[in-house]
PDB file of C-alpha atoms in Angstrom:
ATOM      1  CA  MET H  22      16.897  23.011   5.981  1.00 48.00           C
ATOM      2  CA  ALA H  23      16.746  20.586   3.065  1.00 67.00           C
ATOM      3  CA  ASN H  24      13.407  19.894   1.456  1.00 95.00           C
ATOM      4  CA  ILE H  25      12.403  16.325   2.244  1.00 98.00           C
ATOM      5  CA  LEU H  26       9.430  14.422   0.863  1.00 98.00           C
ATOM      6  CA  PHE H  27       7.660  11.779   2.931  1.00 98.00           C
ATOM      7  CA  LEU H  28       5.819   9.865   0.211  1.00 98.00           C
ATOM      8  CA  ILE H  29       3.010   7.555   1.323  1.00 98.00           C
ATOM      9  CA  ILE H  30       2.369   4.954  -1.370  1.00 98.00           C
ATOM     10  CA  ASP H  31      -1.168   3.675  -2.018  1.00 98.00           C
ATOM     11  CA  MET H  32      -2.592   3.639   1.505  1.00 98.00           C
ATOM     12  CA  GLN H  33      -6.076   3.053   0.129  1.00 98.00           C
ATOM     13  CA  ASN H  34      -9.117   1.287   1.509  1.00 98.00           C
ATOM     14  CA  GLY H  35      -8.686  -1.538  -1.024  1.00 97.00           C
ATOM     15  CA  PHE H  36      -5.173  -2.330   0.197  1.00 98.00           C
ATOM     16  CA  ILE H  37      -5.965  -2.590   3.890  1.00 98.00           C
ATOM     17  CA  ASN H  38      -6.214  -6.130   5.238  1.00 98.00           C
ATOM     18  CA  LYS H  39      -4.911  -8.177   8.165  1.00 98.00           C
ATOM     19  CA  PHE H  40      -1.336  -7.774   6.875  1.00 98.00           C
ATOM     20  CA  THR H  41      -1.440  -4.007   6.356  1.00 98.00           C
ATOM     21  CA  GLU H  42      -3.972  -2.606   8.825  1.00 97.00           C
ATOM     22  CA  ASP H  43      -1.320  -1.753  11.436  1.00 98.00           C
ATOM     23  CA  LEU H  44       0.468   0.489   8.916  1.00 98.00           C
ATOM     24  CA  VAL H  45      -2.218   3.173   9.082  1.00 98.00           C
ATOM     25  CA  GLU H  46      -1.471   4.079  12.700  1.00 98.00           C
ATOM     26  CA  LYS H  47       2.299   3.655  12.282  1.00 98.00           C
ATOM     27  CA  ILE H  48       2.437   5.921   9.224  1.00 98.00           C
ATOM     28  CA  ARG H  49       0.186   8.519  10.842  1.00 98.00           C
ATOM     29  CA  GLY H  50       2.332   8.506  13.974  1.00 98.00           C
ATOM     30  CA  PHE H  51       5.529   8.928  11.973  1.00 98.00           C
ATOM     31  CA  GLN H  52       4.029  11.687   9.838  1.00 98.00           C
ATOM     32  CA  THR H  53       2.895  13.537  12.959  1.00 97.00           C
ATOM     33  CA  SER H  54       6.389  13.249  14.454  1.00 97.00           C
ATOM     34  CA  VAL H  55       8.056  14.815  11.390  1.00 97.00           C
ATOM     35  CA  ALA H  56       5.328  17.338  10.529  1.00 95.00           C
ATOM     36  CA  GLY H  57       6.805  20.725   9.716  1.00 94.00           C
ATOM     37  CA  ARG H  58      10.111  19.136   8.719  1.00 96.00           C
ATOM     38  CA  VAL H  59       8.909  17.355   5.577  1.00 97.00           C
ATOM     39  CA  ILE H  60       6.479  17.718   2.731  1.00 96.00           C
ATOM     40  CA  THR H  61       3.994  14.860   2.959  1.00 97.00           C
ATOM     41  CA  ALA H  62       2.362  13.583  -0.212  1.00 98.00           C
ATOM     42  CA  GLY H  63       0.729  10.356  -1.258  1.00 98.00           C
ATOM     43  CA  THR H  64      -0.134   8.239  -4.238  1.00 98.00           C
ATOM     44  CA  ARG H  65      -3.325   6.471  -5.182  1.00 98.00           C
ATOM     45  CA  TYR H  66      -3.471   3.523  -7.572  1.00 98.00           C
ATOM     46  CA  VAL H  67      -6.498   3.943  -9.823  1.00 97.00           C
ATOM     47  CA  ASN H  68      -7.412   0.786 -11.693  1.00 95.00           C
ATOM     48  CA  HIS H  69      -9.250   0.805 -15.036  1.00 94.00           C
ATOM     49  CA  GLU H  70      -9.771  -1.373 -18.108  1.00 95.00           C
ATOM     50  CA  HIS H  71      -6.357  -0.484 -19.565  1.00 96.00           C
ATOM     51  CA  THR H  72      -4.063  -1.262 -16.608  1.00 95.00           C
ATOM     52  CA  ALA H  73      -1.783  -4.290 -16.556  1.00 95.00           C
ATOM     53  CA  CYS H  74      -3.497  -5.526 -13.379  1.00 94.00           C
ATOM     54  CA  TYR H  75      -6.901  -5.448 -15.085  1.00 94.00           C
ATOM     55  CA  VAL H  76      -5.788  -6.811 -18.483  1.00 95.00           C
ATOM     56  CA  PHE H  77      -3.385  -9.544 -17.364  1.00 96.00           C
ATOM     57  CA  GLU H  78      -4.775 -10.482 -13.940  1.00 94.00           C
ATOM     58  CA  GLY H  79      -8.443  -9.631 -14.285  1.00 92.00           C
ATOM     59  CA  TRP H  80      -8.103  -7.608 -11.069  1.00 93.00           C
ATOM     60  CA  LYS H  81     -11.101  -5.310 -10.721  1.00 94.00           C
ATOM     61  CA  SER H  82     -10.544  -3.715  -7.317  1.00 94.00           C
ATOM     62  CA  CYS H  83      -9.620  -0.058  -6.726  1.00 95.00           C
ATOM     63  CA  MET H  84     -11.466   1.016  -9.856  1.00 95.00           C
ATOM     64  CA  ALA H  85     -11.698   4.743 -10.541  1.00 92.00           C
ATOM     65  CA  GLY H  86     -14.385   6.341  -8.357  1.00 94.00           C
ATOM     66  CA  SER H  87     -14.746   3.364  -6.011  1.00 96.00           C
ATOM     67  CA  GLU H  88     -14.465   3.520  -2.223  1.00 97.00           C
ATOM     68  CA  GLU H  89     -11.635   0.954  -2.472  1.00 96.00           C
ATOM     69  CA  ALA H  90      -9.569   3.470  -4.461  1.00 97.00           C
ATOM     70  CA  GLU H  91      -9.859   6.192  -1.793  1.00 97.00           C
ATOM     71  CA  ILE H  92      -7.057   6.998   0.640  1.00 98.00           C
ATOM     72  CA  VAL H  93      -7.818   5.689   4.132  1.00 98.00           C
ATOM     73  CA  PRO H  94      -9.590   8.393   6.170  1.00 97.00           C
ATOM     74  CA  GLU H  95      -6.897   8.516   8.879  1.00 97.00           C
ATOM     75  CA  LEU H  96      -4.269   9.670   6.351  1.00 97.00           C
ATOM     76  CA  ARG H  97      -6.290  11.922   4.026  1.00 93.00           C
ATOM     77  CA  GLY H  98      -5.731  15.097   5.994  1.00 93.00           C
ATOM     78  CA  CYS H  99      -1.972  14.746   6.418  1.00 95.00           C
ATOM     79  CA  MET H 100      -1.095  14.729   2.712  1.00 96.00           C
ATOM     80  CA  GLU H 101      -0.456  18.026   1.004  1.00 95.00           C
ATOM     81  CA  ARG H 102      -1.052  16.356  -2.346  1.00 96.00           C
ATOM     82  CA  VAL H 103      -2.152  12.986  -3.706  1.00 97.00           C
ATOM     83  CA  PHE H 104      -0.876  11.779  -7.083  1.00 98.00           C
ATOM     84  CA  ASP H 105      -3.096   9.384  -9.013  1.00 97.00           C
ATOM     85  CA  LYS H 106      -1.359   6.678 -11.013  1.00 98.00           C
ATOM     86  CA  ASP H 107      -2.322   3.584 -12.973  1.00 97.00           C
ATOM     87  CA  LYS H 108       1.039   1.808 -12.905  1.00 97.00           C
ATOM     88  CA  TYR H 109       3.096   0.370 -10.067  1.00 97.00           C
ATOM     89  CA  SER H 110       5.569   3.252 -10.107  1.00 98.00           C
ATOM     90  CA  CYS H 111       4.612   6.784  -9.169  1.00 98.00           C
ATOM     91  CA  TRP H 112       7.743   8.122 -10.841  1.00 97.00           C
ATOM     92  CA  ASN H 113       6.242   9.943 -13.816  1.00 96.00           C
ATOM     93  CA  GLU H 114       6.559  13.458 -15.267  1.00 97.00           C
ATOM     94  CA  GLU H 115       4.081  14.886 -12.735  1.00 97.00           C
ATOM     95  CA  MET H 116       6.080  13.479  -9.802  1.00 97.00           C
ATOM     96  CA  ARG H 117       9.415  14.551 -11.299  1.00 97.00           C
ATOM     97  CA  ALA H 118       8.051  18.092 -11.728  1.00 97.00           C
ATOM     98  CA  PHE H 119       6.797  18.148  -8.114  1.00 97.00           C
ATOM     99  CA  VAL H 120      10.193  17.025  -6.835  1.00 97.00           C
ATOM    100  CA  ARG H 121      11.994  19.572  -9.007  1.00 96.00           C
ATOM    101  CA  ASP H 122       9.595  22.462  -8.265  1.00 96.00           C
ATOM    102  CA  ASN H 123       9.862  21.859  -4.512  1.00 96.00           C
ATOM    103  CA  ASP H 124      13.643  21.401  -4.536  1.00 97.00           C
ATOM    104  CA  ILE H 125      13.276  17.979  -2.913  1.00 97.00           C
ATOM    105  CA  GLU H 126      16.647  16.580  -1.885  1.00 96.00           C
ATOM    106  CA  LYS H 127      15.496  13.249  -0.456  1.00 98.00           C
ATOM    107  CA  ILE H 128      12.394  11.068  -0.595  1.00 98.00           C
ATOM    108  CA  TYR H 129      11.357   8.657   2.162  1.00 98.00           C
ATOM    109  CA  PHE H 130       8.931   5.959   0.976  1.00 98.00           C
ATOM    110  CA  ALA H 131       6.276   4.241   3.097  1.00 98.00           C
ATOM    111  CA  GLY H 132       3.108   2.304   2.223  1.00 98.00           C
ATOM    112  CA  VAL H 133       1.949  -0.693   0.213  1.00 98.00           C
ATOM    113  CA  ASN H 134       2.722  -2.993  -1.521  1.00 98.00           C
ATOM    114  CA  THR H 135       6.428  -3.325  -0.740  1.00 98.00           C
ATOM    115  CA  GLY H 136       7.134  -5.642  -3.686  1.00 97.00           C
ATOM    116  CA  CYS H 137       5.061  -3.741  -6.237  1.00 97.00           C
ATOM    117  CA  CYS H 138       4.388  -0.034  -5.967  1.00 98.00           C
ATOM    118  CA  VAL H 139       6.942   0.832  -3.271  1.00 98.00           C
ATOM    119  CA  LEU H 140       9.696  -1.158  -4.980  1.00 98.00           C
ATOM    120  CA  HIS H 141       9.014   0.188  -8.482  1.00 98.00           C
ATOM    121  CA  SER H 142       8.721   3.776  -7.261  1.00 98.00           C
ATOM    122  CA  ALA H 143      11.964   3.541  -5.271  1.00 98.00           C
ATOM    123  CA  PHE H 144      13.799   1.898  -8.211  1.00 98.00           C
ATOM    124  CA  ASP H 145      12.688   4.607 -10.635  1.00 98.00           C
ATOM    125  CA  CYS H 146      13.547   7.394  -8.200  1.00 97.00           C
ATOM    126  CA  TYR H 147      16.976   5.847  -7.549  1.00 98.00           C
ATOM    127  CA  ASN H 148      17.594   5.384 -11.289  1.00 97.00           C
ATOM    128  CA  ASP H 149      16.921   9.103 -11.812  1.00 96.00           C
ATOM    129  CA  LEU H 150      19.627   9.845  -9.210  1.00 96.00           C
ATOM    130  CA  VAL H 151      17.235  11.205  -6.593  1.00 97.00           C
ATOM    131  CA  ASP H 152      18.327  10.314  -3.069  1.00 98.00           C
ATOM    132  CA  CYS H 153      15.735   8.076  -1.440  1.00 98.00           C
ATOM    133  CA  ALA H 154      15.097   5.565   1.307  1.00 98.00           C
ATOM    134  CA  VAL H 155      12.430   2.957   1.958  1.00 98.00           C
ATOM    135  CA  ILE H 156      11.220   2.896   5.560  1.00 99.00           C
ATOM    136  CA  GLU H 157      10.894  -0.849   6.008  1.00 98.00           C
ATOM    137  CA  ASP H 158       8.703  -0.843   9.121  1.00 98.00           C
ATOM    138  CA  LEU H 159       6.284   1.627   7.496  1.00 98.00           C
ATOM    139  CA  CYS H 160       5.753  -0.635   4.470  1.00 98.00           C
ATOM    140  CA  GLY H 161       3.836  -3.858   4.048  1.00 98.00           C
ATOM    141  CA  SER H 162       2.326  -6.295   1.624  1.00 98.00           C
ATOM    142  CA  THR H 163      -1.294  -7.303   1.288  1.00 98.00           C
ATOM    143  CA  SER H 164       0.054 -10.793   0.519  1.00 97.00           C
ATOM    144  CA  GLY H 165       1.792 -11.137   3.863  1.00 98.00           C
ATOM    145  CA  VAL H 166       5.068 -10.813   5.703  1.00 97.00           C
ATOM    146  CA  GLU H 167       6.994 -13.188   3.401  1.00 98.00           C
ATOM    147  CA  GLU H 168       6.232 -11.026   0.357  1.00 98.00           C
ATOM    148  CA  HIS H 169       7.227  -7.891   2.280  1.00 98.00           C
ATOM    149  CA  GLU H 170      10.514  -9.445   3.470  1.00 98.00           C
ATOM    150  CA  ALA H 171      11.344 -10.742  -0.033  1.00 98.00           C
ATOM    151  CA  ALA H 172      10.891  -7.253  -1.449  1.00 98.00           C
ATOM    152  CA  LEU H 173      13.175  -5.808   1.231  1.00 98.00           C
ATOM    153  CA  VAL H 174      15.905  -8.266   0.191  1.00 98.00           C
ATOM    154  CA  VAL H 175      15.600  -7.087  -3.415  1.00 98.00           C
ATOM    155  CA  LEU H 176      15.546  -3.429  -2.383  1.00 98.00           C
ATOM    156  CA  ARG H 177      18.661  -3.838  -0.221  1.00 98.00           C
ATOM    157  CA  SER H 178      20.441  -5.520  -3.106  1.00 98.00           C
ATOM    158  CA  CYS H 179      19.424  -3.007  -5.765  1.00 98.00           C
ATOM    159  CA  ILE H 180      19.220   0.432  -4.124  1.00 98.00           C
ATOM    160  CA  THR H 181      21.749  -0.484  -1.370  1.00 97.00           C
ATOM    161  CA  LYS H 182      21.157  -1.651   2.152  1.00 97.00           C
ATOM    162  CA  GLU H 183      21.819   1.899   3.414  1.00 98.00           C
ATOM    163  CA  ARG H 184      18.596   3.011   1.719  1.00 98.00           C
ATOM    164  CA  VAL H 185      16.341   0.458   3.429  1.00 98.00           C
ATOM    165  CA  ILE H 186      15.949   1.852   6.925  1.00 98.00           C
ATOM    166  CA  THR H 187      13.772   1.829  10.012  1.00 98.00           C
ATOM    167  CA  ALA H 188      11.385   4.591  11.028  1.00 98.00           C
ATOM    168  CA  GLU H 189      13.678   5.334  13.964  1.00 98.00           C
ATOM    169  CA  ARG H 190      16.619   5.953  11.627  1.00 98.00           C
ATOM    170  CA  ALA H 191      14.479   7.994   9.215  1.00 98.00           C
ATOM    171  CA  TYR H 192      13.319  10.169  12.105  1.00 98.00           C
ATOM    172  CA  ALA H 193      16.933  10.713  13.215  1.00 97.00           C
ATOM    173  CA  GLU H 194      17.983  11.642   9.663  1.00 97.00           C
ATOM    174  CA  ILE H 195      15.081  14.048   9.196  1.00 97.00           C
ATOM    175  CA  CYS H 196      15.425  15.694  12.595  1.00 94.00           C
ATOM    176  CA  GLY H 197      19.223  15.710  12.566  1.00 89.00           C
ATOM    177  CA  CYS H 198      19.540  13.913  15.874  1.00 82.00           C
TER     178      CYS H 198
END
């Protein structure tokens, strides 16, 4: 069986609002359904005085050590590893090494924000020739549905429409059914 990574992007207390709150249960349900068939990991955006969000936007949420920066309790126990990052993309040397060391053949992305961290991570993964897919109904934007849908249009255009899929299709691909 191929090694598959289900990568949950930035499902942190500070990114849960009326537009993203339903993702927690959906992601947990999907992860439970594919448990034992995938490696599940997550990322956590850690803000500080030297991030672009802090410097250019004055955004002071999800600061290192804050409750906002913590992974939501419902998902903490299902991740084998959480990668801290201070940029939109999680695709850094630590992530590349994890993918290489675990012989990962495909990455499925879920989480927030579709147009920021999910998009940048998927682009960087794709650019490094790692097979990947964004599970559109397991992603969302704290800014609302329009922002989420706009990001999906860009993702379909740039990483191909075949790589922006539903949870149902991802499940079928992972389980081989």
